């Protein structure tokens, strides 16, 4: 796909590269909207060559990746996303507090009409005051407009 107009693309391959890229570009930003689903864990070591099939089972030790939203600090509106299968509001509120978010967009990934693989979504918005707004089922485009309206309202003045 071609790069979107007015967007500076930065190529990355790993969660750490994404973290480094975000932290090196965010200081002049008005808002950081982290919609990317960055892996929570990575293989502890990287294989230098193809791993051959030899056993019926394999265990791969994992290490936690850096949480980009927790690391990103500055004078900008910080928006996160949460894909949850249970305790949607309480888990999302916890992320708002823990990551210092101004807004979180929480998705119930168990809803068959919303989220992955469909053109609609039903999200819950939770702001820094932990106030909850449940949006109805909308097109993903309309959800994005509602999110941007909330981000605009979070700017000072």
mmCIF file of C-alpha atoms in Angstrom:
data_model
loop_
_atom_site.group_PDB
_atom_site.id
_atom_site.type_symbol
_atom_site.label_atom_id
_atom_site.label_comp_id
_atom_site.label_asym_id
_atom_site.label_seq_id
_atom_site.Cartn_x
_atom_site.Cartn_y
_atom_site.Cartn_z
ATOM 1 C CA UNK A 1 0.000 0.000 0.000
ATOM 2 C CA UNK A 2 1.191 3.531 -0.637
ATOM 3 C CA UNK A 3 1.953 5.766 2.341
ATOM 4 C CA UNK A 4 -0.997 7.971 3.315
ATOM 5 C CA UNK A 5 -0.656 11.638 2.354
ATOM 6 C CA UNK A 6 0.781 13.981 5.009
ATOM 7 C CA UNK A 7 2.096 11.041 7.036
ATOM 8 C CA UNK A 8 5.772 10.392 7.726
ATOM 9 C CA UNK A 9 6.240 6.627 7.783
ATOM 10 C CA UNK A 10 8.890 4.986 9.970
ATOM 11 C CA UNK A 11 9.655 1.351 9.222
ATOM 12 C CA UNK A 12 10.051 -1.020 12.177
ATOM 13 C CA UNK A 13 10.275 -4.790 12.664
ATOM 14 C CA UNK A 14 10.109 -5.326 16.419
ATOM 15 C CA UNK A 15 8.234 -3.983 19.429
ATOM 16 C CA UNK A 16 11.477 -2.406 20.703
ATOM 17 C CA UNK A 17 12.046 -0.670 17.355
ATOM 18 C CA UNK A 18 8.488 0.681 17.554
ATOM 19 C CA UNK A 19 9.106 1.936 21.090
ATOM 20 C CA UNK A 20 12.334 3.655 20.037
ATOM 21 C CA UNK A 21 10.637 5.239 17.007
ATOM 22 C CA UNK A 22 7.675 6.518 19.038
ATOM 23 C CA UNK A 23 9.855 7.946 21.801
ATOM 24 C CA UNK A 24 12.122 9.701 19.297
ATOM 25 C CA UNK A 25 9.199 11.359 17.479
ATOM 26 C CA UNK A 26 6.597 12.058 20.173
ATOM 27 C CA UNK A 27 8.168 15.038 21.949
ATOM 28 C CA UNK A 28 6.745 17.546 19.448
ATOM 29 C CA UNK A 29 3.375 15.802 19.089
ATOM 30 C CA UNK A 30 0.017 17.206 20.134
ATOM 31 C CA UNK A 31 -1.385 13.708 20.607
ATOM 32 C CA UNK A 32 -0.184 10.119 20.727
ATOM 33 C CA UNK A 33 -2.893 7.702 19.603
ATOM 34 C CA UNK A 34 -1.576 4.160 20.037
ATOM 35 C CA UNK A 35 -3.939 1.986 18.031
ATOM 36 C CA UNK A 36 -1.217 -0.514 17.127
ATOM 37 C CA UNK A 37 -1.506 -3.966 18.664
ATOM 38 C CA UNK A 38 2.089 -4.294 19.822
ATOM 39 C CA UNK A 39 3.102 -7.725 21.089
ATOM 40 C CA UNK A 40 3.151 -8.006 24.888
ATOM 41 C CA UNK A 41 5.911 -10.630 24.766
ATOM 42 C CA UNK A 42 8.828 -11.545 22.507
ATOM 43 C CA UNK A 43 11.034 -14.615 22.256
ATOM 44 C CA UNK A 44 13.769 -14.391 24.896
ATOM 45 C CA UNK A 45 16.407 -15.195 22.287
ATOM 46 C CA UNK A 46 16.362 -14.858 18.522
ATOM 47 C CA UNK A 47 17.189 -17.942 16.476
ATOM 48 C CA UNK A 48 20.072 -17.296 14.112
ATOM 49 C CA UNK A 49 18.694 -19.805 11.619
ATOM 50 C CA UNK A 50 15.510 -21.726 10.915
ATOM 51 C CA UNK A 51 14.366 -23.892 13.799
ATOM 52 C CA UNK A 52 14.053 -27.430 12.449
ATOM 53 C CA UNK A 53 11.047 -29.580 13.261
ATOM 54 C CA UNK A 54 12.363 -32.319 15.515
ATOM 55 C CA UNK A 55 9.997 -32.913 18.434
ATOM 56 C CA UNK A 56 6.238 -33.110 18.853
ATOM 57 C CA UNK A 57 6.312 -30.127 21.213
ATOM 58 C CA UNK A 58 8.451 -27.044 21.636
ATOM 59 C CA UNK A 59 8.646 -24.466 24.378
ATOM 60 C CA UNK A 60 9.852 -20.981 23.566
ATOM 61 C CA UNK A 61 10.737 -18.779 26.563
ATOM 62 C CA UNK A 62 9.236 -15.302 26.317
ATOM 63 C CA UNK A 63 10.242 -11.916 27.725
ATOM 64 C CA UNK A 64 7.904 -8.996 28.324
ATOM 65 C CA UNK A 65 8.220 -6.167 25.792
ATOM 66 C CA UNK A 66 8.491 -2.505 26.775
ATOM 67 C CA UNK A 67 5.086 -0.861 27.238
ATOM 68 C CA UNK A 68 5.287 2.087 24.853
ATOM 69 C CA UNK A 69 2.407 4.005 26.442
ATOM 70 C CA UNK A 70 3.946 3.692 29.908
ATOM 71 C CA UNK A 71 7.282 4.959 28.580
ATOM 72 C CA UNK A 72 5.919 7.873 26.535
ATOM 73 C CA UNK A 73 5.790 11.036 28.603
ATOM 74 C CA UNK A 74 5.278 14.624 27.590
ATOM 75 C CA UNK A 75 2.835 17.447 27.090
ATOM 76 C CA UNK A 76 0.497 15.684 24.673
ATOM 77 C CA UNK A 77 -2.841 13.913 24.754
ATOM 78 C CA UNK A 78 -2.180 10.205 25.277
ATOM 79 C CA UNK A 79 -4.745 7.717 23.925
ATOM 80 C CA UNK A 80 -4.571 3.955 24.291
ATOM 81 C CA UNK A 81 -6.626 1.009 23.122
ATOM 82 C CA UNK A 82 -7.598 -2.121 25.037
ATOM 83 C CA UNK A 83 -8.821 -5.382 23.538
ATOM 84 C CA UNK A 84 -10.505 -7.219 26.398
ATOM 85 C CA UNK A 85 -12.344 -10.529 26.706
ATOM 86 C CA UNK A 86 -13.561 -9.951 30.287
ATOM 87 C CA UNK A 87 -13.995 -7.158 32.838
ATOM 88 C CA UNK A 88 -13.891 -4.556 30.062
ATOM 89 C CA UNK A 89 -14.455 -1.402 32.119
ATOM 90 C CA UNK A 90 -12.384 -2.353 35.172
ATOM 91 C CA UNK A 91 -9.432 -3.555 33.066
ATOM 92 C CA UNK A 92 -9.570 -0.433 30.891
ATOM 93 C CA UNK A 93 -9.788 1.883 33.925
ATOM 94 C CA UNK A 94 -6.729 0.149 35.359
ATOM 95 C CA UNK A 95 -4.831 0.874 32.133
ATOM 96 C CA UNK A 96 -5.865 4.548 32.242
ATOM 97 C CA UNK A 97 -4.404 4.864 35.751
ATOM 98 C CA UNK A 98 -1.303 2.724 35.207
ATOM 99 C CA UNK A 99 -0.292 4.281 31.888
ATOM 100 C CA UNK A 100 -1.321 7.872 32.631
ATOM 101 C CA UNK A 101 -3.771 7.969 29.719
ATOM 102 C CA UNK A 102 -6.089 10.815 28.835
ATOM 103 C CA UNK A 103 -8.433 8.420 27.031
ATOM 104 C CA UNK A 104 -8.730 4.708 26.369
ATOM 105 C CA UNK A 105 -10.806 3.006 23.693
ATOM 106 C CA UNK A 106 -11.891 -0.379 25.032
ATOM 107 C CA UNK A 107 -13.041 -3.178 22.725
ATOM 108 C CA UNK A 108 -14.941 -6.277 23.838
ATOM 109 C CA UNK A 109 -13.296 -8.859 21.590
ATOM 110 C CA UNK A 110 -16.016 -11.428 22.344
ATOM 111 C CA UNK A 111 -18.703 -9.382 20.517
ATOM 112 C CA UNK A 112 -19.168 -10.974 17.053
ATOM 113 C CA UNK A 113 -20.474 -7.691 15.543
ATOM 114 C CA UNK A 114 -17.481 -5.663 16.648
ATOM 115 C CA UNK A 115 -13.730 -5.579 16.313
ATOM 116 C CA UNK A 116 -11.625 -7.810 14.121
ATOM 117 C CA UNK A 117 -12.888 -9.110 10.793
ATOM 118 C CA UNK A 118 -15.960 -6.852 10.521
ATOM 119 C CA UNK A 119 -16.556 -3.266 9.386
ATOM 120 C CA UNK A 120 -18.302 -2.239 12.607
ATOM 121 C CA UNK A 121 -17.225 -1.729 16.174
ATOM 122 C CA UNK A 122 -18.804 -1.047 19.537
ATOM 123 C CA UNK A 123 -16.345 0.567 21.919
ATOM 124 C CA UNK A 124 -16.320 2.039 25.383
ATOM 125 C CA UNK A 125 -14.456 5.309 25.912
ATOM 126 C CA UNK A 126 -12.974 5.991 29.344
ATOM 127 C CA UNK A 127 -11.298 9.315 30.090
ATOM 128 C CA UNK A 128 -8.647 10.335 32.628
ATOM 129 C CA UNK A 129 -11.402 11.030 35.196
ATOM 130 C CA UNK A 130 -12.494 7.389 34.686
ATOM 131 C CA UNK A 131 -15.823 8.513 33.210
ATOM 132 C CA UNK A 132 -17.341 5.890 30.898
ATOM 133 C CA UNK A 133 -19.105 6.448 27.559
ATOM 134 C CA UNK A 134 -20.413 3.378 25.751
ATOM 135 C CA UNK A 135 -20.764 4.007 22.031
ATOM 136 C CA UNK A 136 -23.424 2.121 20.067
ATOM 137 C CA UNK A 137 -22.538 -0.212 17.209
ATOM 138 C CA UNK A 138 -21.040 2.065 14.529
ATOM 139 C CA UNK A 139 -18.963 1.764 11.405
ATOM 140 C CA UNK A 140 -15.269 1.842 12.184
ATOM 141 C CA UNK A 141 -15.057 5.149 10.320
ATOM 142 C CA UNK A 142 -17.717 6.664 12.596
ATOM 143 C CA UNK A 143 -15.954 5.252 15.663
ATOM 144 C CA UNK A 144 -12.751 6.966 14.527
ATOM 145 C CA UNK A 145 -14.579 10.295 14.203
ATOM 146 C CA UNK A 146 -15.992 9.959 17.728
ATOM 147 C CA UNK A 147 -12.518 9.192 19.073
ATOM 148 C CA UNK A 148 -11.046 12.226 17.307
ATOM 149 C CA UNK A 149 -13.857 14.419 18.688
ATOM 150 C CA UNK A 150 -12.932 13.289 22.207
ATOM 151 C CA UNK A 151 -9.228 13.879 21.558
ATOM 152 C CA UNK A 152 -10.007 17.402 20.333
ATOM 153 C CA UNK A 153 -12.012 18.061 23.503
ATOM 154 C CA UNK A 154 -9.021 17.023 25.635
ATOM 155 C CA UNK A 155 -6.781 19.787 24.285
ATOM 156 C CA UNK A 156 -6.391 22.701 26.715
ATOM 157 C CA UNK A 157 -8.246 25.923 25.969
#
